[in-house]
XYZ file of N, CA and C in Angstrom:
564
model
N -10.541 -23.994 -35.739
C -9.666 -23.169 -36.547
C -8.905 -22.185 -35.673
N -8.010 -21.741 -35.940
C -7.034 -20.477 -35.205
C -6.160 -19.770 -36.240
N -5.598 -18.798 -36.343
C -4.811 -18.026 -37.229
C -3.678 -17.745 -36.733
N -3.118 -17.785 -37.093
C -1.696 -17.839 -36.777
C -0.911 -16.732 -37.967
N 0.072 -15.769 -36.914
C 0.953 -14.895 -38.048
C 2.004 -15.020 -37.952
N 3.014 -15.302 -38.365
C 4.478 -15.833 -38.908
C 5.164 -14.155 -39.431
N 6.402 -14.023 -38.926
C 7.581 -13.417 -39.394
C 8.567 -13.875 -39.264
N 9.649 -13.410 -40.499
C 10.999 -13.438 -41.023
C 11.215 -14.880 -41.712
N 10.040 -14.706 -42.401
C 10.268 -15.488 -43.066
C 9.254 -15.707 -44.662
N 9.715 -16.349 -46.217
C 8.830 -15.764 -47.049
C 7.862 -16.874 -47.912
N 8.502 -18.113 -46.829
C 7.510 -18.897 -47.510
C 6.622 -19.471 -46.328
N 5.262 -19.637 -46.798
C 3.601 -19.984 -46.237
C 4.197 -21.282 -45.005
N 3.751 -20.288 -43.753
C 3.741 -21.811 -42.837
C 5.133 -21.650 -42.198
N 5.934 -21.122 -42.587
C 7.138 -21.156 -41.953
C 7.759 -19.942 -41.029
N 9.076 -19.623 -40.220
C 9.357 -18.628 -39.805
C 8.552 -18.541 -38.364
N 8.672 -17.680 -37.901
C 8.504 -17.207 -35.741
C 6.938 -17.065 -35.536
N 6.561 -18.013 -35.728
C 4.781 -17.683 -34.739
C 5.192 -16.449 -33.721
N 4.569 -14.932 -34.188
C 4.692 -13.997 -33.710
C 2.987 -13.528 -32.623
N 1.722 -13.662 -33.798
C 0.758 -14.060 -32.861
C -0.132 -15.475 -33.151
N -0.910 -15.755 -32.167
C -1.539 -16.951 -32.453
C -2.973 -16.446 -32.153
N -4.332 -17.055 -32.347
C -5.258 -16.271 -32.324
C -6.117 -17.836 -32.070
N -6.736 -18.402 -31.605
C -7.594 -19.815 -31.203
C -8.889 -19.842 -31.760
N -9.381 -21.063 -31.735
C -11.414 -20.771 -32.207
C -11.485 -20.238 -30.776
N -11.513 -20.323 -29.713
C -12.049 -19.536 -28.960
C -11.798 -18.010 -28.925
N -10.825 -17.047 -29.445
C -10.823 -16.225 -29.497
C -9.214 -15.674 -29.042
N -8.732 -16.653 -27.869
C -7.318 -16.498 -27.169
C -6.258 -16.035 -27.536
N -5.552 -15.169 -27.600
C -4.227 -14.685 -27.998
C -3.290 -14.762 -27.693
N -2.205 -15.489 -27.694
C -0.489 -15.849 -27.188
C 0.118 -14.903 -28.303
N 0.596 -13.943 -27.843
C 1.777 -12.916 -28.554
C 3.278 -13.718 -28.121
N 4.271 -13.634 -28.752
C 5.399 -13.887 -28.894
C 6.194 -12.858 -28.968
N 7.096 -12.639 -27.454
C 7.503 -11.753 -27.443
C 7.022 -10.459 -26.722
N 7.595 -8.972 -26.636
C 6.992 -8.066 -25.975
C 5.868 -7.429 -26.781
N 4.469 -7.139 -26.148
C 3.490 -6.082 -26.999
C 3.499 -4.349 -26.447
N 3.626 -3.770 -27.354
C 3.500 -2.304 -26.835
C 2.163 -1.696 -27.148
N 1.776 -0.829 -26.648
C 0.307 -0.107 -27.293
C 0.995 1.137 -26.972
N 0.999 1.500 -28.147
C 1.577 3.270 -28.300
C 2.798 3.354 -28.258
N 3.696 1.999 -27.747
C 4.721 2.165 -27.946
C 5.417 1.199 -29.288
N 6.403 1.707 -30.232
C 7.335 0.825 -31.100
C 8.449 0.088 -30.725
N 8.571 -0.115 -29.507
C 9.870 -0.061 -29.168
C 9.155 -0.937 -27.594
N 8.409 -2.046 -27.260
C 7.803 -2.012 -26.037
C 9.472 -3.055 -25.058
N 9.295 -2.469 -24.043
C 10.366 -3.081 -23.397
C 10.303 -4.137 -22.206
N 8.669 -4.279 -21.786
C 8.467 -5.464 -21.025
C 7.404 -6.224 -21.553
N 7.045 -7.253 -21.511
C 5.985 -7.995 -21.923
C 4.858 -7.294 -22.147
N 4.375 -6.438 -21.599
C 3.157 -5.784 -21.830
C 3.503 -4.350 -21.622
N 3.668 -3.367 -22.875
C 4.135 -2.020 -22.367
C 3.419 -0.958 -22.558
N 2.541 -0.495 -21.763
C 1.561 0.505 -22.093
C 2.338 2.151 -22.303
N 2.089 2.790 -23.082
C 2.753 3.913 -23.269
C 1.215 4.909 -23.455
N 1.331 5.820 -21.910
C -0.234 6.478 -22.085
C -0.920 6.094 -20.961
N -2.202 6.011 -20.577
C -2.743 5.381 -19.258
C -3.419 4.508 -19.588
N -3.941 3.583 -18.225
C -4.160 2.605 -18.821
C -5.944 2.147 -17.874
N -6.606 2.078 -18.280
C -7.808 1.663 -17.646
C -8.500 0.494 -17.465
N -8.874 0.290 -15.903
C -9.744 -0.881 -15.829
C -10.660 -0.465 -15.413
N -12.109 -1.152 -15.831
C -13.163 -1.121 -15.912
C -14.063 -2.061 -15.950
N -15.278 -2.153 -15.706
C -16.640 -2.716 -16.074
C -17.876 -1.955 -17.118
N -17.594 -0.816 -17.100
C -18.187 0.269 -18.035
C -17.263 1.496 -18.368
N -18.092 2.053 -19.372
C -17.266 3.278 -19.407
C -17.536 4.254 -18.673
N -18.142 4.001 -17.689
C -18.788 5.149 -16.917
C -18.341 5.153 -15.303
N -17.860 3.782 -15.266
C -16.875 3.115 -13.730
C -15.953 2.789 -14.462
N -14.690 3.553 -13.825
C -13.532 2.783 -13.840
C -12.290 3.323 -13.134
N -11.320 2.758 -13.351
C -9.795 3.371 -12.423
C -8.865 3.257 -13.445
N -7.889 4.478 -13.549
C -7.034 4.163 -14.388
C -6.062 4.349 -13.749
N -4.375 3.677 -14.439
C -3.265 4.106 -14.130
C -2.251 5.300 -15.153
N -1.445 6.076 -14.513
C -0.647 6.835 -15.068
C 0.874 7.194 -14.346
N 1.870 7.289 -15.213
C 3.242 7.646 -14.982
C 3.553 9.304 -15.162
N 3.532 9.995 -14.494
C 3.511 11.230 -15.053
C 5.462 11.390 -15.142
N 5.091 12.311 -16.740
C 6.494 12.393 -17.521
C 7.065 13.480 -16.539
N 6.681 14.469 -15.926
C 7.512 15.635 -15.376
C 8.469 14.775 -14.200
N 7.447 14.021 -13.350
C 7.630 13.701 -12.101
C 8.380 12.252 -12.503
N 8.152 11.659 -12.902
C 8.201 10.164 -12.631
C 7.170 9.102 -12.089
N 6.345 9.865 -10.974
C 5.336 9.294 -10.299
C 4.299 8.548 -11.262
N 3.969 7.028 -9.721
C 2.989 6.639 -10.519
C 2.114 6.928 -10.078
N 0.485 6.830 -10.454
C -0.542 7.271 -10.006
C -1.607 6.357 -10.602
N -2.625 6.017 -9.331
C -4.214 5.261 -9.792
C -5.106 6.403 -9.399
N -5.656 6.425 -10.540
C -7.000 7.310 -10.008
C -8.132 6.911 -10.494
N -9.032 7.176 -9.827
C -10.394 7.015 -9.568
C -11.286 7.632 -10.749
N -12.425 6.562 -11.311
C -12.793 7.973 -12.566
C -13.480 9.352 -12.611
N -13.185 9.833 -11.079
C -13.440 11.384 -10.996
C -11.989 11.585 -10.844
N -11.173 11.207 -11.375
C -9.615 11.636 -11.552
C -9.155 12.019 -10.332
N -9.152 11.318 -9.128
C -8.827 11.801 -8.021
C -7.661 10.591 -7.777
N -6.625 11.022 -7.324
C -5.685 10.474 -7.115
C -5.710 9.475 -5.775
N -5.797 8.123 -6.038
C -6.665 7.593 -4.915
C -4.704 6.681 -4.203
N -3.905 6.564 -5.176
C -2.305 6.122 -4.414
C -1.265 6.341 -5.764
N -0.172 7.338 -4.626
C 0.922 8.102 -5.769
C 1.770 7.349 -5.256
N 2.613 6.838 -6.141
C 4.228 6.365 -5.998
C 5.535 7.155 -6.361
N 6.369 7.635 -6.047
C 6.918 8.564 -6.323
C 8.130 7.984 -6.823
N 9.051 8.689 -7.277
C 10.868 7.859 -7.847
C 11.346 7.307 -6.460
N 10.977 8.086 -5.414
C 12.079 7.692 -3.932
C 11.403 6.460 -3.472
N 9.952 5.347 -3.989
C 9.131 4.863 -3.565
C 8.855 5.199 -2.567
N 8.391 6.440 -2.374
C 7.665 7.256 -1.093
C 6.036 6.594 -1.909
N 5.191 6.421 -0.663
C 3.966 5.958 -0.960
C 2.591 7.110 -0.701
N 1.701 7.458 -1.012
C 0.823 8.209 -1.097
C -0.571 7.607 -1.108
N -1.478 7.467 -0.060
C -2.874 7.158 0.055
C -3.740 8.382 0.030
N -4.519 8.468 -0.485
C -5.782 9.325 -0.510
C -5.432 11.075 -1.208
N -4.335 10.904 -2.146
C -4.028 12.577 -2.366
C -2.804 11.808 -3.454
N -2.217 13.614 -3.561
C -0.997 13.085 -4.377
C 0.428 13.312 -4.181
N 0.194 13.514 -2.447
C 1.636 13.411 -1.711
C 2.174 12.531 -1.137
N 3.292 12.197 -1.808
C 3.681 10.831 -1.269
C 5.399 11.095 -1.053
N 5.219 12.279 0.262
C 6.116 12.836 0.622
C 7.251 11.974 1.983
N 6.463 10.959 2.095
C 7.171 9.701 3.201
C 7.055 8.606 2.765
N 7.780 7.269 3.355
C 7.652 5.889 3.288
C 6.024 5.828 3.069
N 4.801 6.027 3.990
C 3.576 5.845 3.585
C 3.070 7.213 4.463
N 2.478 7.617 3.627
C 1.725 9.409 3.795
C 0.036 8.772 3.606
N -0.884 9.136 4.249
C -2.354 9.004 4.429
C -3.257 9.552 4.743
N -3.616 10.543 3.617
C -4.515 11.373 3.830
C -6.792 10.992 3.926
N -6.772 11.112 4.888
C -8.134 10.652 5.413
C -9.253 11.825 4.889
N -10.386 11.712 5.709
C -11.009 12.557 5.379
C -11.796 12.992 7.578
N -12.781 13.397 7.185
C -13.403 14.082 8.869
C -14.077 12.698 9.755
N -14.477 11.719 8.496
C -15.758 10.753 8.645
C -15.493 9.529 8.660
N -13.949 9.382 8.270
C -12.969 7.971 8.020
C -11.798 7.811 9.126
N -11.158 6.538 9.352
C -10.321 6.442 10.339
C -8.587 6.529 8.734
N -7.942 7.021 9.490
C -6.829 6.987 7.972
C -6.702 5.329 7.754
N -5.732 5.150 8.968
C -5.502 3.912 9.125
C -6.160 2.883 10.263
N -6.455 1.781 9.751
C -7.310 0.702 10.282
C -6.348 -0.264 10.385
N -6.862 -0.926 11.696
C -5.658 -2.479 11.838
C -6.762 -3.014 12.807
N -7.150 -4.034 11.772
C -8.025 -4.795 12.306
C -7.858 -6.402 12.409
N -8.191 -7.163 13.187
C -8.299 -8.597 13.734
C -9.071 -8.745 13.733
N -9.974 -10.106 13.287
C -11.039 -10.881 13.438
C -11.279 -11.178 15.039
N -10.440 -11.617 15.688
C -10.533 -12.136 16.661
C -8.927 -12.087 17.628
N -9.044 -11.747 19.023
C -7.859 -11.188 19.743
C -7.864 -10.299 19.802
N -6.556 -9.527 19.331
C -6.164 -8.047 18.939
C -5.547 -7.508 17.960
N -5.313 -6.822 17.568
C -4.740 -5.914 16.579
C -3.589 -4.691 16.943
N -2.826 -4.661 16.208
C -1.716 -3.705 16.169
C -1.166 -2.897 14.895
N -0.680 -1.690 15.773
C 0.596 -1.017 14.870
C 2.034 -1.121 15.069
N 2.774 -1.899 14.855
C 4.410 -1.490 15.414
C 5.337 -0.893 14.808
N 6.173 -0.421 15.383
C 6.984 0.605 14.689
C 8.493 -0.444 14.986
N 9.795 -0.267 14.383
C 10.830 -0.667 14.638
C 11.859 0.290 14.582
N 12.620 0.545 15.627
C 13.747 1.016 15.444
C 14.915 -0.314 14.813
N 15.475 0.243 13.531
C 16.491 -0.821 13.148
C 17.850 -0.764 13.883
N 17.984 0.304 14.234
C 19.431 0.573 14.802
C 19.809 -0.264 16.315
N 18.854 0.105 17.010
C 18.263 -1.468 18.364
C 17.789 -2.151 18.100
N 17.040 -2.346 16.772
C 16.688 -3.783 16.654
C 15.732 -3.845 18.122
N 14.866 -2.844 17.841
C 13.995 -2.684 19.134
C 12.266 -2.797 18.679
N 11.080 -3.290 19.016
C 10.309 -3.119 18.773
C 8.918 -2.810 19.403
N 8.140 -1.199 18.884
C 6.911 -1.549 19.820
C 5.569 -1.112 18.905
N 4.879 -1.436 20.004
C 3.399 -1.780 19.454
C 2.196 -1.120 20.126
N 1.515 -0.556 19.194
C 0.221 0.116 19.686
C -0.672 -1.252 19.317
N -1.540 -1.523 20.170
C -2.098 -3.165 20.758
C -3.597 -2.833 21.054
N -4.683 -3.404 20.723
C -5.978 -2.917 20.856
C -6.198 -4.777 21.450
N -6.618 -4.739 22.962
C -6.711 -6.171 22.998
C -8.172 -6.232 23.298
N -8.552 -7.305 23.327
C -9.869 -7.395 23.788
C -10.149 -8.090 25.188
N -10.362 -7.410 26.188
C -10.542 -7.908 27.224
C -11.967 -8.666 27.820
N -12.577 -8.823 26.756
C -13.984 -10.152 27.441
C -15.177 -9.419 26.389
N -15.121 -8.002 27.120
C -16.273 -6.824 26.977
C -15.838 -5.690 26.351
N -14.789 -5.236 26.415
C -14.168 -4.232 25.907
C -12.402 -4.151 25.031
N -11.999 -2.851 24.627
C -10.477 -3.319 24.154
C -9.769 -2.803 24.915
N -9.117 -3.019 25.364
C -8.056 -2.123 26.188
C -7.289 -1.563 24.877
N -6.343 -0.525 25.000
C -5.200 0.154 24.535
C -3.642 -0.381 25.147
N -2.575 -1.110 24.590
C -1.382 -1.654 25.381
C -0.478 -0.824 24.215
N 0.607 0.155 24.850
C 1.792 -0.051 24.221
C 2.629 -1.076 24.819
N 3.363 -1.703 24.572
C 3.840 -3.042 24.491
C 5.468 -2.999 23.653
N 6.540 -3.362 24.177
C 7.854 -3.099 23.665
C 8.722 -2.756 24.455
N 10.018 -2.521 23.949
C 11.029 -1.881 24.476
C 12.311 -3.406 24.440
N 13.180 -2.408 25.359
C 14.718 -3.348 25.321
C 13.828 -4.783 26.001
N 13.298 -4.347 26.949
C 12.729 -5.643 27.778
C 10.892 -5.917 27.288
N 11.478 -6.238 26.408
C 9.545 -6.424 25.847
C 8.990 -7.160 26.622
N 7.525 -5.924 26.748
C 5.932 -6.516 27.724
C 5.517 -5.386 27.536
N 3.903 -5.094 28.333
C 3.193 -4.127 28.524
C 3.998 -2.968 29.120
N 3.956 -1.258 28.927
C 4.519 -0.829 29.312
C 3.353 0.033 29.684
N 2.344 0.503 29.432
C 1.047 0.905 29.841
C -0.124 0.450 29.050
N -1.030 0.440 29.790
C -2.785 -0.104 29.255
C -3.434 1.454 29.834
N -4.293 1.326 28.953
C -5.048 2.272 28.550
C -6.802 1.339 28.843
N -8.008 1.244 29.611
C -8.762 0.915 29.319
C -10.061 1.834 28.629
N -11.111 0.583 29.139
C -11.922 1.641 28.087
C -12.364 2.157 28.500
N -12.624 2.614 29.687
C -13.133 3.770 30.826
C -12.122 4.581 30.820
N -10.774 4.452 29.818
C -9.685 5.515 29.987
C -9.049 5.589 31.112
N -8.597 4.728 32.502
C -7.974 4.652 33.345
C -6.150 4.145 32.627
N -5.705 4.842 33.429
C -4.290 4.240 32.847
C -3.073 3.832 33.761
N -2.710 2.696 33.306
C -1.691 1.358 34.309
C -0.202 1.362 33.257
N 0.544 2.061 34.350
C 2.278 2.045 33.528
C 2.904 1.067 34.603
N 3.584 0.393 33.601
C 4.552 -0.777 34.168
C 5.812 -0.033 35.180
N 6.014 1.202 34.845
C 7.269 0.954 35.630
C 6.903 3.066 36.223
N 7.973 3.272 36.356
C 7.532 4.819 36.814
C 7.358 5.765 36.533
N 6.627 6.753 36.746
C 6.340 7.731 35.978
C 7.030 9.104 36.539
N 7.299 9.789 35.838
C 8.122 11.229 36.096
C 7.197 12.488 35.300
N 6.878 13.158 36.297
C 5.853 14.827 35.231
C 6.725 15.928 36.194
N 7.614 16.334 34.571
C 7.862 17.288 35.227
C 9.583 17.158 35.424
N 9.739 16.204 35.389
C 11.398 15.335 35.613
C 11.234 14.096 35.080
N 12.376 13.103 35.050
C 12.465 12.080 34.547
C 12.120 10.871 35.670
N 11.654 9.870 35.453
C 11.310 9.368 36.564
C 12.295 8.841 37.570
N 11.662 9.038 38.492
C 12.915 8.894 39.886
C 12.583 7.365 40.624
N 12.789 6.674 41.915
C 12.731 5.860 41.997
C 11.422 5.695 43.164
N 10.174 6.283 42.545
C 9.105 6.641 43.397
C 8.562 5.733 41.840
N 7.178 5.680 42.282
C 6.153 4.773 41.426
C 5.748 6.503 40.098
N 5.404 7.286 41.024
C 5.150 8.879 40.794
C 6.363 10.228 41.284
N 7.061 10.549 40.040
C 7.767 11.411 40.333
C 7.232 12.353 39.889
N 6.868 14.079 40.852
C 6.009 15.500 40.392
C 7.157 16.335 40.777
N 7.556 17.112 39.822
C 8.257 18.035 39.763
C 7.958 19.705 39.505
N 7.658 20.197 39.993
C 7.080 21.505 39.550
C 5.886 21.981 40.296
């Protein structure tokens, strides 16, 4: 058996299968559903917040706040765990989401993690205007990771960092001035 509800129309059986309802229980709506809203404008339009859960005692909800625009998931100690803002500025761990991605950590956590199974792992940044690219590089050298920034007009290693903290620059170094045509330029 299934039930089925029909509008715009006044005789039995006829007119817009609006919902459908299955022996198993299943529901196909026709059309957009709102909850709280009369007026819903996408397929599913929550007006209010909206919660997922396994109990009522765990869960995460979402919210649009009316002043701001922002969206927000929070945690069910209402802690704002990622804000989206109108500019899609992004927000981890707080409710500033005052840049492209803002990440607020804590004393005991790393903010951001970039991890590889196997090899290495990176961060890169791009300048669009050169169409230039570089990379903070965690490689694994047998036993340990080294540290490589890695990039530039002429991409390769431009210094390693190991894990005894010794450090190897590709080209010359300048303290103090800009580098001159010595391996070590000291100025001062």
């Amino acid at each position: 058996r299934q039930l089925s509800l029909r509008v715009n129309s006044d005789t039995f059986g006829a007119g817009t299968e609006a919902l459908l309802i299955d022996s198993s229980g299943n529901s196909t709506f026709a059309g957009n559903v709102g909850i709280n809203a009369s007026d819903p404008v996408k397929t599913l339009d929550v007006r209010g917040q909206l919660a997922i859960s396994n109990s009522a005692s765990s869960y995460w909800y979402m919210d649009r706040e009316d002043s701001t625009g922002n969206f927000k998931l929070f945690d069910d100690a209402d802690n704002a765990a990622i804000t989206v803002d109108v500019a899609q500025n992004v927000g981890i761990g707080g409710t500033k989401a005052n840049k492209k991605l803002y990440v607020l950590g804590d004393t005991t956590n790393y903010q951001i993690l970039a991890e590889q199974p196997s090899g290495y792992a990176g961060l890169s940044i791009k300048s669009t205007t050169l169409a230039q690219t570089w990379s903070w590089i965690a490689n694994d050298n047998g036993s340990n990771s080294d540290l490589l920034l890695y990039g530039g007009a002429a991409a390769g290693v431009k210094l390693t960092i190991d894990s005894s903290g010794n450090s190897t620059f590709a080209g010359n170094v300048g303290i103090g001035s800009a580098p001159g045509s010595y391996k070590l330029d000291v100025t001062g």
